[in-house]
Amino acid sequence: MNINARGDPGRAVSRRFSAGIWMFGRFVDRFATDGYGPEVPMPDAIRAAATVEGLEAVDLNFPFWGPGASLSAVRAALDETGLRAQAITPEIYTRKFRLGAFTNPDPKVRQEAIDLVARATEVGQELGVEYMKIWPGQDGFDYPLQADPRQLWGLSIDGMQKVAEPHPGLPFAIEYKPKEPRTHMLFSSAARTLLAIEDIGLDNVGVLIDFGHSMYGGESPAASVELCLAKGRLIDIDLNDNFRSWDDDMTVGSVHVVETLEFLLSLKRAGWDKPWKLDQFPFREDPVQAARASIQMLSALLDLADRIDDERLAAARERQDALAAQALVFEELFGAVKMPR
Ligand code: FE
Ligand code: FE
């Protein structure tokens, strides 16, 4: 089974948008431990998300957060706003899992992680999600000699098999990230995640590429998209930006315009038919305005991608002519600027 989320190559790509609900919640870091704003129960975060023009779906953390955030309250907020639950992200990275979820040294805690994902999957199926998002953020290590890497690898494979095998019709997307909260995370790159997926051996497990994670992991995000597409394993993407040394989760295109465009071009060529999904942490910005800024930038970059002559770009790439390929983009960006051909 090919679980790439893609339509027919060449057809019009999506102009729809979605977002992780956490970007409308409350942000805490290790300094502002009282949070950068008031607590926002998830149903209110859904209502805030619904004020962003063009946003049609949300990725929901589970358990739902905040007072009164029951399944019925979340469902009511979704119904009231018309937003759809696109994915569920089980919180297998909280204090209980500080030494790991699937890779925790205590088998009881490992089982709790698997049980939490199972409960989240039931809720996801009730809400009709497209996929489950698995981010085992605490699975890894901090210090040299702390853990046996081969054992962690085996436990991760085992955990993913246990959560995904009972639901062959539902995609499970592993989101990789190089580090944070651990100094070394197990699913740290596109290549390691694809290698693990080979070991997992299930058709319904694939990859979620977070643009920022790929950037600060030293990858070319576009090359990672192409690798995951080639393997038939790209389930979804997260969009944001950073300065390449940390997961800053800034607005789309705020730092790396050209690499974001290249990422979009790879997805466009594949006929990307899912909403363009935002994953941001606007600590000091208004979350609704930050989502609007990203959607405006994405719309502009998708327009720009449409104006780029595919055949000329393909011809430049055929010759691996860097300046000619970049000229096609810079002429569209800066108009009168003529680049060498
Ligand atoms: Fe993400
Ligand atoms: Fe992130």
PDB file of N, CA and C in Angstrom, residues 198-278:
ATOM      1  N   GLU A 198      10.813   0.439   7.868  1.00  0.00           N
ATOM      2  CA  GLU A 198      11.118  -0.863   7.238  1.00  0.00           C
ATOM      3  C   GLU A 198      11.057  -1.972   8.280  1.00  0.00           C
ATOM      4  N   ASP A 199      11.638  -1.715   9.466  1.00  0.00           N
ATOM      5  CA  ASP A 199      11.634  -2.719  10.536  1.00  0.00           C
ATOM      6  C   ASP A 199      10.232  -2.924  11.100  1.00  0.00           C
ATOM      7  N   ILE A 200       9.448  -1.836  11.182  1.00  0.00           N
ATOM      8  CA  ILE A 200       8.082  -1.940  11.712  1.00  0.00           C
ATOM      9  C   ILE A 200       7.263  -2.849  10.801  1.00  0.00           C
ATOM     10  N   GLY A 201       7.463  -2.717   9.496  1.00  0.00           N
ATOM     11  CA  GLY A 201       6.877  -3.670   8.553  1.00  0.00           C
ATOM     12  C   GLY A 201       5.363  -3.585   8.392  1.00  0.00           C
ATOM     13  N   LEU A 202       4.783  -2.415   8.665  1.00  0.00           N
ATOM     14  CA  LEU A 202       3.330  -2.256   8.517  1.00  0.00           C
ATOM     15  C   LEU A 202       3.036  -1.230   7.425  1.00  0.00           C
ATOM     16  N   ASP A 203       2.009  -1.529   6.621  1.00  0.00           N
ATOM     17  CA  ASP A 203       1.673  -0.636   5.506  1.00  0.00           C
ATOM     18  C   ASP A 203       1.133   0.713   5.959  1.00  0.00           C
ATOM     19  N   ASN A 204       0.558   0.765   7.187  1.00  0.00           N
ATOM     20  CA  ASN A 204      -0.122   1.993   7.606  1.00  0.00           C
ATOM     21  C   ASN A 204       0.751   2.920   8.447  1.00  0.00           C
ATOM     22  N   VAL A 205       2.067   2.708   8.456  1.00  0.00           N
ATOM     23  CA  VAL A 205       2.950   3.614   9.201  1.00  0.00           C
ATOM     24  C   VAL A 205       3.779   4.433   8.206  1.00  0.00           C
ATOM     25  N   GLY A 206       3.785   5.741   8.403  1.00  0.00           N
ATOM     26  CA  GLY A 206       4.540   6.621   7.512  1.00  0.00           C
ATOM     27  C   GLY A 206       5.138   7.779   8.289  1.00  0.00           C
ATOM     28  N   VAL A 207       5.480   8.839   7.552  1.00  0.00           N
ATOM     29  CA  VAL A 207       6.252   9.944   8.121  1.00  0.00           C
ATOM     30  C   VAL A 207       5.451  11.247   8.055  1.00  0.00           C
ATOM     31  N   LEU A 208       5.590  12.063   9.086  1.00  0.00           N
ATOM     32  CA  LEU A 208       5.171  13.464   9.012  1.00  0.00           C
ATOM     33  C   LEU A 208       6.447  14.296   9.032  1.00  0.00           C
ATOM     34  N   ILE A 209       6.655  15.078   7.982  1.00  0.00           N
ATOM     35  CA  ILE A 209       7.833  15.950   7.931  1.00  0.00           C
ATOM     36  C   ILE A 209       7.456  17.329   8.443  1.00  0.00           C
ATOM     37  N   ASP A 210       8.037  17.712   9.568  1.00  0.00           N
ATOM     38  CA  ASP A 210       7.901  19.073  10.076  1.00  0.00           C
ATOM     39  C   ASP A 210       9.052  19.863   9.454  1.00  0.00           C
ATOM     40  N   PHE A 211       8.701  20.885   8.666  1.00  0.00           N
ATOM     41  CA  PHE A 211       9.715  21.664   7.934  1.00  0.00           C
ATOM     42  C   PHE A 211      10.830  22.141   8.872  1.00  0.00           C
ATOM     43  N   GLY A 212      10.438  22.655  10.042  1.00  0.00           N
ATOM     44  CA  GLY A 212      11.425  23.190  10.977  1.00  0.00           C
ATOM     45  C   GLY A 212      12.318  22.108  11.561  1.00  0.00           C
ATOM     46  N   HIS A 213      11.736  20.944  11.871  1.00  0.00           N
ATOM     47  CA  HIS A 213      12.552  19.848  12.411  1.00  0.00           C
ATOM     48  C   HIS A 213      13.593  19.424  11.371  1.00  0.00           C
ATOM     49  N   SER A 214      13.143  19.353  10.126  1.00  0.00           N
ATOM     50  CA  SER A 214      14.044  18.951   9.050  1.00  0.00           C
ATOM     51  C   SER A 214      15.174  19.979   8.900  1.00  0.00           C
ATOM     52  N   MET A 215      14.807  21.273   8.968  1.00  0.00           N
ATOM     53  CA  MET A 215      15.806  22.352   8.825  1.00  0.00           C
ATOM     54  C   MET A 215      16.855  22.280   9.933  1.00  0.00           C
ATOM     55  N   TYR A 216      16.400  22.165  11.181  1.00  0.00           N
ATOM     56  CA  TYR A 216      17.417  22.222  12.238  1.00  0.00           C
ATOM     57  C   TYR A 216      18.083  20.882  12.454  1.00  0.00           C
ATOM     58  N   GLY A 217      17.580  19.869  11.744  1.00  0.00           N
ATOM     59  CA  GLY A 217      18.287  18.596  11.701  1.00  0.00           C
ATOM     60  C   GLY A 217      19.330  18.572  10.591  1.00  0.00           C
ATOM     61  N   GLY A 218      19.498  19.703   9.902  1.00  0.00           N
ATOM     62  CA  GLY A 218      20.529  19.779   8.869  1.00  0.00           C
ATOM     63  C   GLY A 218      20.131  19.149   7.547  1.00  0.00           C
ATOM     64  N   GLU A 219      18.823  18.884   7.380  1.00  0.00           N
ATOM     65  CA  GLU A 219      18.371  18.297   6.118  1.00  0.00           C
ATOM     66  C   GLU A 219      18.024  19.401   5.115  1.00  0.00           C
ATOM     67  N   SER A 220      17.852  18.998   3.862  1.00  0.00           N
ATOM     68  CA  SER A 220      17.109  19.797   2.897  1.00  0.00           C
ATOM     69  C   SER A 220      15.678  19.276   2.989  1.00  0.00           C
ATOM     70  N   PRO A 221      14.730  20.087   3.500  1.00  0.00           N
ATOM     71  CA  PRO A 221      13.362  19.578   3.648  1.00  0.00           C
ATOM     72  C   PRO A 221      12.773  19.068   2.331  1.00  0.00           C
ATOM     73  N   ALA A 222      13.099  19.731   1.219  1.00  0.00           N
ATOM     74  CA  ALA A 222      12.569  19.272  -0.076  1.00  0.00           C
ATOM     75  C   ALA A 222      13.120  17.880  -0.411  1.00  0.00           C
ATOM     76  N   ALA A 223      14.407  17.671  -0.131  1.00  0.00           N
ATOM     77  CA  ALA A 223      15.001  16.357  -0.419  1.00  0.00           C
ATOM     78  C   ALA A 223      14.363  15.288   0.471  1.00  0.00           C
ATOM     79  N   SER A 224      14.012  15.650   1.715  1.00  0.00           N
ATOM     80  CA  SER A 224      13.348  14.685   2.607  1.00  0.00           C
ATOM     81  C   SER A 224      11.939  14.370   2.112  1.00  0.00           C
ATOM     82  N   VAL A 225      11.241  15.388   1.596  1.00  0.00           N
ATOM     83  CA  VAL A 225       9.915  15.139   0.991  1.00  0.00           C
ATOM     84  C   VAL A 225      10.057  14.133  -0.155  1.00  0.00           C
ATOM     85  N   GLU A 226      11.036  14.374  -1.021  1.00  0.00           N
ATOM     86  CA  GLU A 226      11.198  13.499  -2.193  1.00  0.00           C
ATOM     87  C   GLU A 226      11.541  12.070  -1.764  1.00  0.00           C
ATOM     88  N   LEU A 227      12.371  11.944  -0.717  1.00  0.00           N
ATOM     89  CA  LEU A 227      12.749  10.602  -0.235  1.00  0.00           C
ATOM     90  C   LEU A 227      11.515   9.870   0.311  1.00  0.00           C
ATOM     91  N   CYS A 228      10.735  10.563   1.129  1.00  0.00           N
ATOM     92  CA  CYS A 228       9.542   9.920   1.721  1.00  0.00           C
ATOM     93  C   CYS A 228       8.499   9.619   0.646  1.00  0.00           C
ATOM     94  N   LEU A 229       8.359  10.502  -0.353  1.00  0.00           N
ATOM     95  CA  LEU A 229       7.430  10.226  -1.460  1.00  0.00           C
ATOM     96  C   LEU A 229       7.897   9.004  -2.247  1.00  0.00           C
ATOM     97  N   ALA A 230       9.203   8.947  -2.509  1.00  0.00           N
ATOM     98  CA  ALA A 230       9.745   7.828  -3.291  1.00  0.00           C
ATOM     99  C   ALA A 230       9.497   6.501  -2.583  1.00  0.00           C
ATOM    100  N   LYS A 231       9.506   6.532  -1.250  1.00  0.00           N
ATOM    101  CA  LYS A 231       9.266   5.313  -0.477  1.00  0.00           C
ATOM    102  C   LYS A 231       7.780   5.078  -0.241  1.00  0.00           C
ATOM    103  N   GLY A 232       6.914   5.984  -0.733  1.00  0.00           N
ATOM    104  CA  GLY A 232       5.467   5.827  -0.543  1.00  0.00           C
ATOM    105  C   GLY A 232       5.031   5.993   0.894  1.00  0.00           C
ATOM    106  N   ARG A 233       5.750   6.851   1.661  1.00  0.00           N
ATOM    107  CA  ARG A 233       5.503   6.911   3.106  1.00  0.00           C
ATOM    108  C   ARG A 233       5.240   8.319   3.632  1.00  0.00           C
ATOM    109  N   LEU A 234       4.934   9.275   2.748  1.00  0.00           N
ATOM    110  CA  LEU A 234       4.696  10.627   3.270  1.00  0.00           C
ATOM    111  C   LEU A 234       3.220  10.799   3.613  1.00  0.00           C
ATOM    112  N   ILE A 235       2.916  10.946   4.892  1.00  0.00           N
ATOM    113  CA  ILE A 235       1.524  11.099   5.314  1.00  0.00           C
ATOM    114  C   ILE A 235       1.137  12.572   5.425  1.00  0.00           C
ATOM    115  N   ASP A 236       1.967  13.398   6.031  1.00  0.00           N
ATOM    116  CA  ASP A 236       1.612  14.812   6.139  1.00  0.00           C
ATOM    117  C   ASP A 236       2.865  15.642   6.407  1.00  0.00           C
ATOM    118  N   ILE A 237       2.668  16.954   6.424  1.00  0.00           N
ATOM    119  CA  ILE A 237       3.766  17.894   6.675  1.00  0.00           C
ATOM    120  C   ILE A 237       3.289  18.926   7.705  1.00  0.00           C
ATOM    121  N   ASP A 238       4.253  19.511   8.441  1.00  0.00           N
ATOM    122  CA  ASP A 238       3.981  20.655   9.309  1.00  0.00           C
ATOM    123  C   ASP A 238       4.796  21.817   8.772  1.00  0.00           C
ATOM    124  N   LEU A 239       4.202  23.005   8.790  1.00  0.00           N
ATOM    125  CA  LEU A 239       4.907  24.177   8.267  1.00  0.00           C
ATOM    126  C   LEU A 239       5.175  25.201   9.361  1.00  0.00           C
ATOM    127  N   ASN A 240       6.369  25.782   9.308  1.00  0.00           N
ATOM    128  CA  ASN A 240       6.824  26.795  10.263  1.00  0.00           C
ATOM    129  C   ASN A 240       8.207  27.249   9.771  1.00  0.00           C
ATOM    130  N   ASP A 241       8.936  27.957  10.601  1.00  0.00           N
ATOM    131  CA  ASP A 241      10.303  28.339  10.210  1.00  0.00           C
ATOM    132  C   ASP A 241      11.144  28.503  11.472  1.00  0.00           C
ATOM    133  N   ASN A 242      12.455  28.526  11.310  1.00  0.00           N
ATOM    134  CA  ASN A 242      13.359  28.711  12.445  1.00  0.00           C
ATOM    135  C   ASN A 242      14.718  29.176  11.933  1.00  0.00           C
ATOM    136  N   PHE A 243      15.630  29.406  12.881  1.00  0.00           N
ATOM    137  CA  PHE A 243      16.971  29.868  12.498  1.00  0.00           C
ATOM    138  C   PHE A 243      17.961  28.717  12.333  1.00  0.00           C
ATOM    139  N   ARG A 244      17.459  27.517  12.269  1.00  0.00           N
ATOM    140  CA  ARG A 244      18.227  26.320  11.938  1.00  0.00           C
ATOM    141  C   ARG A 244      19.067  25.771  13.100  1.00  0.00           C
ATOM    142  N   SER A 245      18.949  26.349  14.294  1.00  0.00           N
ATOM    143  CA  SER A 245      19.679  25.764  15.415  1.00  0.00           C
ATOM    144  C   SER A 245      18.717  25.291  16.497  1.00  0.00           C
ATOM    145  N   TRP A 246      17.418  25.580  16.342  1.00  0.00           N
ATOM    146  CA  TRP A 246      16.439  25.226  17.360  1.00  0.00           C
ATOM    147  C   TRP A 246      15.063  25.191  16.704  1.00  0.00           C
ATOM    148  N   ASP A 247      14.102  24.560  17.397  1.00  0.00           N
ATOM    149  CA  ASP A 247      12.748  24.441  16.866  1.00  0.00           C
ATOM    150  C   ASP A 247      11.957  25.703  17.232  1.00  0.00           C
ATOM    151  N   ASP A 248      12.305  26.813  16.588  1.00  0.00           N
ATOM    152  CA  ASP A 248      11.716  28.096  16.980  1.00  0.00           C
ATOM    153  C   ASP A 248      10.216  28.199  16.658  1.00  0.00           C
ATOM    154  N   ASP A 249       9.736  27.391  15.704  1.00  0.00           N
ATOM    155  CA  ASP A 249       8.304  27.373  15.356  1.00  0.00           C
ATOM    156  C   ASP A 249       7.752  28.760  15.049  1.00  0.00           C
ATOM    157  N   MET A 250       8.478  29.477  14.204  1.00  0.00           N
ATOM    158  CA  MET A 250       8.053  30.821  13.793  1.00  0.00           C
ATOM    159  C   MET A 250       7.119  30.728  12.579  1.00  0.00           C
ATOM    160  N   THR A 251       6.609  31.886  12.165  1.00  0.00           N
ATOM    161  CA  THR A 251       5.648  31.875  11.049  1.00  0.00           C
ATOM    162  C   THR A 251       6.328  31.430   9.748  1.00  0.00           C
ATOM    163  N   VAL A 252       5.536  30.870   8.871  1.00  0.00           N
ATOM    164  CA  VAL A 252       6.024  30.296   7.607  1.00  0.00           C
ATOM    165  C   VAL A 252       6.748  31.370   6.775  1.00  0.00           C
ATOM    166  N   GLY A 253       7.920  31.017   6.299  1.00  0.00           N
ATOM    167  CA  GLY A 253       8.651  31.904   5.390  1.00  0.00           C
ATOM    168  C   GLY A 253       9.280  33.109   6.063  1.00  0.00           C
ATOM    169  N   SER A 254       9.270  33.170   7.401  1.00  0.00           N
ATOM    170  CA  SER A 254       9.809  34.358   8.065  1.00  0.00           C
ATOM    171  C   SER A 254      11.329  34.405   7.983  1.00  0.00           C
ATOM    172  N   VAL A 255      11.977  33.271   7.767  1.00  0.00           N
ATOM    173  CA  VAL A 255      13.441  33.240   7.674  1.00  0.00           C
ATOM    174  C   VAL A 255      13.901  32.619   6.341  1.00  0.00           C
ATOM    175  N   HIS A 256      13.335  31.469   5.989  1.00  0.00           N
ATOM    176  CA  HIS A 256      13.847  30.721   4.833  1.00  0.00           C
ATOM    177  C   HIS A 256      12.822  30.675   3.695  1.00  0.00           C
ATOM    178  N   VAL A 257      12.710  31.798   2.976  1.00  0.00           N
ATOM    179  CA  VAL A 257      11.701  31.873   1.906  1.00  0.00           C
ATOM    180  C   VAL A 257      12.009  30.882   0.777  1.00  0.00           C
ATOM    181  N   VAL A 258      13.268  30.849   0.351  1.00  0.00           N
ATOM    182  CA  VAL A 258      13.586  30.039  -0.832  1.00  0.00           C
ATOM    183  C   VAL A 258      13.446  28.541  -0.534  1.00  0.00           C
ATOM    184  N   GLU A 259      13.930  28.116   0.646  1.00  0.00           N
ATOM    185  CA  GLU A 259      13.804  26.690   0.971  1.00  0.00           C
ATOM    186  C   GLU A 259      12.346  26.285   1.216  1.00  0.00           C
ATOM    187  N   THR A 260      11.541  27.221   1.751  1.00  0.00           N
ATOM    188  CA  THR A 260      10.119  26.917   1.900  1.00  0.00           C
ATOM    189  C   THR A 260       9.484  26.739   0.517  1.00  0.00           C
ATOM    190  N   LEU A 261       9.836  27.623  -0.402  1.00  0.00           N
ATOM    191  CA  LEU A 261       9.295  27.516  -1.762  1.00  0.00           C
ATOM    192  C   LEU A 261       9.718  26.193  -2.412  1.00  0.00           C
ATOM    193  N   GLU A 262      10.968  25.809  -2.229  1.00  0.00           N
ATOM    194  CA  GLU A 262      11.454  24.549  -2.794  1.00  0.00           C
ATOM    195  C   GLU A 262      10.656  23.355  -2.226  1.00  0.00           C
ATOM    196  N   PHE A 263      10.385  23.416  -0.921  1.00  0.00           N
ATOM    197  CA  PHE A 263       9.579  22.384  -0.230  1.00  0.00           C
ATOM    198  C   PHE A 263       8.182  22.315  -0.863  1.00  0.00           C
ATOM    199  N   LEU A 264       7.570  23.501  -1.066  1.00  0.00           N
ATOM    200  CA  LEU A 264       6.229  23.542  -1.651  1.00  0.00           C
ATOM    201  C   LEU A 264       6.251  23.033  -3.093  1.00  0.00           C
ATOM    202  N   LEU A 265       7.330  23.352  -3.822  1.00  0.00           N
ATOM    203  CA  LEU A 265       7.419  22.903  -5.224  1.00  0.00           C
ATOM    204  C   LEU A 265       7.457  21.372  -5.309  1.00  0.00           C
ATOM    205  N   SER A 266       8.188  20.746  -4.373  1.00  0.00           N
ATOM    206  CA  SER A 266       8.235  19.270  -4.378  1.00  0.00           C
ATOM    207  C   SER A 266       6.856  18.687  -4.102  1.00  0.00           C
ATOM    208  N   LEU A 267       6.134  19.295  -3.152  1.00  0.00           N
ATOM    209  CA  LEU A 267       4.799  18.791  -2.814  1.00  0.00           C
ATOM    210  C   LEU A 267       3.811  19.088  -3.947  1.00  0.00           C
ATOM    211  N   LYS A 268       3.980  20.242  -4.575  1.00  0.00           N
ATOM    212  CA  LYS A 268       3.093  20.610  -5.689  1.00  0.00           C
ATOM    213  C   LYS A 268       3.275  19.614  -6.844  1.00  0.00           C
ATOM    214  N   ARG A 269       4.520  19.281  -7.125  1.00  0.00           N
ATOM    215  CA  ARG A 269       4.804  18.348  -8.212  1.00  0.00           C
ATOM    216  C   ARG A 269       4.150  16.991  -7.934  1.00  0.00           C
ATOM    217  N   ALA A 270       4.013  16.654  -6.657  1.00  0.00           N
ATOM    218  CA  ALA A 270       3.382  15.383  -6.276  1.00  0.00           C
ATOM    219  C   ALA A 270       1.856  15.502  -6.240  1.00  0.00           C
ATOM    220  N   GLY A 271       1.310  16.698  -6.540  1.00  0.00           N
ATOM    221  CA  GLY A 271      -0.138  16.876  -6.525  1.00  0.00           C
ATOM    222  C   GLY A 271      -0.721  16.906  -5.122  1.00  0.00           C
ATOM    223  N   TRP A 272      -0.035  17.574  -4.200  1.00  0.00           N
ATOM    224  CA  TRP A 272      -0.437  17.613  -2.791  1.00  0.00           C
ATOM    225  C   TRP A 272      -1.902  18.026  -2.651  1.00  0.00           C
ATOM    226  N   ASP A 273      -2.706  17.164  -2.050  1.00  0.00           N
ATOM    227  CA  ASP A 273      -4.150  17.443  -1.994  1.00  0.00           C
ATOM    228  C   ASP A 273      -4.665  17.570  -0.566  1.00  0.00           C
ATOM    229  N   LYS A 274      -3.751  17.675   0.409  1.00  0.00           N
ATOM    230  CA  LYS A 274      -4.195  17.845   1.798  1.00  0.00           C
ATOM    231  C   LYS A 274      -4.083  19.321   2.176  1.00  0.00           C
ATOM    232  N   PRO A 275      -4.736  19.709   3.283  1.00  0.00           N
ATOM    233  CA  PRO A 275      -4.537  21.086   3.747  1.00  0.00           C
ATOM    234  C   PRO A 275      -3.062  21.308   4.096  1.00  0.00           C
ATOM    235  N   TRP A 276      -2.584  22.522   3.929  1.00  0.00           N
ATOM    236  CA  TRP A 276      -1.224  22.899   4.342  1.00  0.00           C
ATOM    237  C   TRP A 276      -1.288  23.164   5.838  1.00  0.00           C
ATOM    238  N   LYS A 277      -0.534  22.374   6.599  1.00  0.00           N
ATOM    239  CA  LYS A 277      -0.729  22.359   8.053  1.00  0.00           C
ATOM    240  C   LYS A 277       0.314  23.210   8.784  1.00  0.00           C
ATOM    241  N   LEU A 278      -0.171  24.087   9.652  1.00  0.00           N
ATOM    242  CA  LEU A 278       0.714  24.963  10.440  1.00  0.00           C
ATOM    243  C   LEU A 278       1.036  24.329  11.786  1.00  0.00           C
TER     244      LEU A 278
END
